[in-house]
Structures are given as structure tokens and as C-alpha cells.
């Protein structure tokens, strides 16, 4: 048997169940009603408006109640007559007993799951990423198709000009270069170029704070990639056959399609109107500022800006650390010479 310490948690849960049986509406008023009001804020103005009455028994004879009573009665009868019918159970062969069947099922399931896990657990991260991305695509796209949630409209979107088209071309070229590059340095530079193009998109769409954060993070990430890949072995493509590459391309295209449909469907089916008009109407009267961008950054979303500044500070510390590390190593080597 388990020690007394391990029996504390089930004993507490059992006592809570017994207590709730005698005071059900305390739980209903303090937990159930606020939870329902929080999940359905448009249906209920306050928890008191939720019409929920919890009781141990509401006075109705239901099939579920009769089944429960029947199980309890049958169990008591079988327990009382245990000496008379236990011999019948012992007459069964051991391999037909419930305990033996349960043990055999556990052994079979354990060996089967081990074989199943060994069939796809090959120790390669890229394979695990394919499994995860494939599962995400199946779940998200399947849910959107089943719920008829795919609805794309271009109404209210910003116009696309020559600048945006040029940035898209550069972004696609950078991504393609990253995929087909045979040298790590080329792939890392192309990936950094894609990140800088995203920063330019932020500039075009009037988000200078995001552009600055993207520029700093992209610079640090490229430096870290270069540092990490410098110590890794050379890339090996001996197992990248046509079937492997086609499978990766299909998964990548499915993930891109999923994210595009998800983003466009979410933008096309807004449950509530945009909050941007609220900023326009209250930027001067409520916040007392004339520059809507500065007021949003400092007043309306001050905590978000605060943590963006923290991200920039951490990135700056990382850059300084990398520079000082390099300078220190050079100084040590010159002193040894």
C-alpha cells in the first residue's frame, strides 16, 4: 500500500467531494456562475444573472440515477455472497482470468507502443518538425474546413504599390536562396536579408517600433547563427533524395497556405469593429497628445512598449558581450605571442 503521505491528496479530494454534496450552491455561486459569466460576457452582465442552480439531487428520477442505484445494489449483493460464487471464478483457467487478461494487455500495449515509437523516432529534429507541422496543418485546416471558416475578402485592405511588390520579390528571393543554398554562410545571409525585408515592411506600414525591434533582433540572430554554425560539422545531403525534398516542400507549402488562410479569414470575419477608430477619437481628449503613434506607444500600450525596450536592451547586451568576447580572445592571443 502507498505510504500515508501519498494518501493525503486523494483524501483531500474525497473530502471536497463530500463537502460539495452538502453545500453545492456555495460552489455554484462562487465558482460556477463567475466562470459562466466570464466565458459568456455578452450574455450575462454579472454572475448573479446566471441562472444556475446546483443540487445534489434535483428531484427527478433519471435513467442515470437508476443505473447508479442498480450498480450499488448489485455490488452489495455480490460482496455479501462472495464466498458462494468465488469458487466459480477460481474454476476458470488462469489465462482467462481478468487479472491475466489485464496484464497481457499491458505487456502487449507496451511492446506495441515501443515498436511504434521506434518506427518514427529516428533522432532527427527535422523529422519531428515535419510530424508537428503536419499535425498542426491537419488540425487547423481540418477545423476551418469543417466549420466553414475559410472566408477571404479584400475589402478594407491597404493598396499594394510598387514598393510592396518589390519587397515581396526580394523576400521570396531571399527565402528561396535560403532553401537552395549549399553553403551555410550563403543561407544565413539570405535568411538575414529576409528578416530585414520584414523590417522594411514594418516601416512601410507605419510601425517604426516594430521595425527597430526587428532590425536589432535580426542583427543579433544572424551573428548568433554565424557563431553557432561555425562550430557545427559540414552539411550532409546524402539522404536528401527526391522523395524527401518533395515531402518537405509539400509540408512547407501546406503550412504557408494554412497561415495565409488563417490570417486572411481572421481579418475578413472580425467579430468586433476595429479599435483604431477609438484611438483616433480619444488620442487628444483622453491621452492629451497630438501624435497618435507616440500616444499609443507610451499611454495605451505602455507595458508592451516597456517589454520591447527590455528586448532591445537584452539584444544590446548580447551584442556588447559578443564584441567584448572577441576582443578578449584577440588580446589573450597577442599576449601569448
Coordinates of N, CA, C and O in Angstrom, one line a residue, residues 29-30 39 46 50-51 83 85-86 101 112 130 147 177 191 222 235 239 301 327 330:
X29 N -22.3 29.5 -6.6 CA -22.3 30.9 -6.6 C -20.9 31.5 -6.7 O -20.8 32.6 -7.2
X30 N -20.0 30.8 -6.1 CA -18.6 31.4 -6.1 C -17.7 30.9 -7.2 O -16.7 31.6 -7.5
X39 N -17.0 33.3 -19.4 CA -17.0 32.6 -20.7 C -18.0 33.2 -21.7 O -17.8 33.3 -22.9
X46 N -23.5 40.2 -15.1 CA -22.8 39.9 -13.9 C -23.1 38.4 -13.5 O -24.0 37.8 -14.0
X50 N -26.6 34.7 -14.0 CA -26.5 33.4 -14.5 C -27.5 32.5 -13.7 O -27.5 32.4 -12.5
X51 N -28.4 31.9 -14.5 CA -29.4 31.0 -13.9 C -28.9 29.6 -13.8 O -29.2 28.7 -14.6
X83 N -18.4 -15.6 -0.7 CA -17.9 -17.0 -0.5 C -18.6 -18.0 -1.4 O -18.0 -19.1 -1.7
X85 N -19.9 -17.6 -4.7 CA -19.6 -17.5 -6.1 C -18.1 -17.4 -6.4 O -17.7 -17.5 -7.6
X86 N -17.3 -17.2 -5.4 CA -15.9 -17.1 -5.6 C -15.3 -18.4 -6.2 O -14.3 -18.3 -7.0
X101 N -5.7 -11.3 -18.2 CA -6.0 -10.6 -19.4 C -5.5 -9.1 -19.3 O -5.0 -8.5 -20.3
X112 N 4.0 -3.0 -28.1 CA 3.5 -2.4 -29.4 C 3.8 -0.9 -29.5 O 4.2 -0.4 -30.6
X130 N 8.6 17.9 -39.1 CA 7.6 17.5 -40.1 C 6.4 16.9 -39.5 O 5.3 17.2 -39.9
X147 N -15.8 23.7 -40.1 CA -16.6 24.8 -39.6 C -17.0 25.8 -40.6 O -17.6 26.9 -40.3
X177 N 16.6 31.5 -51.8 CA 18.1 31.3 -51.7 C 18.4 30.6 -50.4 O 19.4 29.7 -50.4
X191 N 18.9 34.4 -45.1 CA 17.9 34.5 -44.1 C 17.8 35.8 -43.4 O 16.8 36.4 -43.1
X222 N 21.5 36.8 -36.6 CA 22.4 36.5 -37.7 C 23.8 36.2 -37.1 O 24.5 35.3 -37.5
X235 N 27.5 20.4 -43.7 CA 26.2 19.9 -44.1 C 26.3 18.7 -44.9 O 27.2 18.6 -45.8
X239 N 21.2 11.9 -47.7 CA 19.9 11.2 -47.6 C 18.8 12.1 -48.1 O 17.6 11.8 -47.9
X301 N -0.5 51.4 -24.8 CA 0.1 50.1 -24.7 C 1.5 50.3 -24.1 O 2.5 49.8 -24.7
X327 N 37.2 40.6 -28.6 CA 38.3 41.4 -28.3 C 39.2 40.8 -27.2 O 40.4 40.8 -27.3
X330 N 41.3 38.1 -28.8 CA 42.4 38.6 -29.5 C 43.5 39.1 -28.6 O 44.7 38.9 -28.8

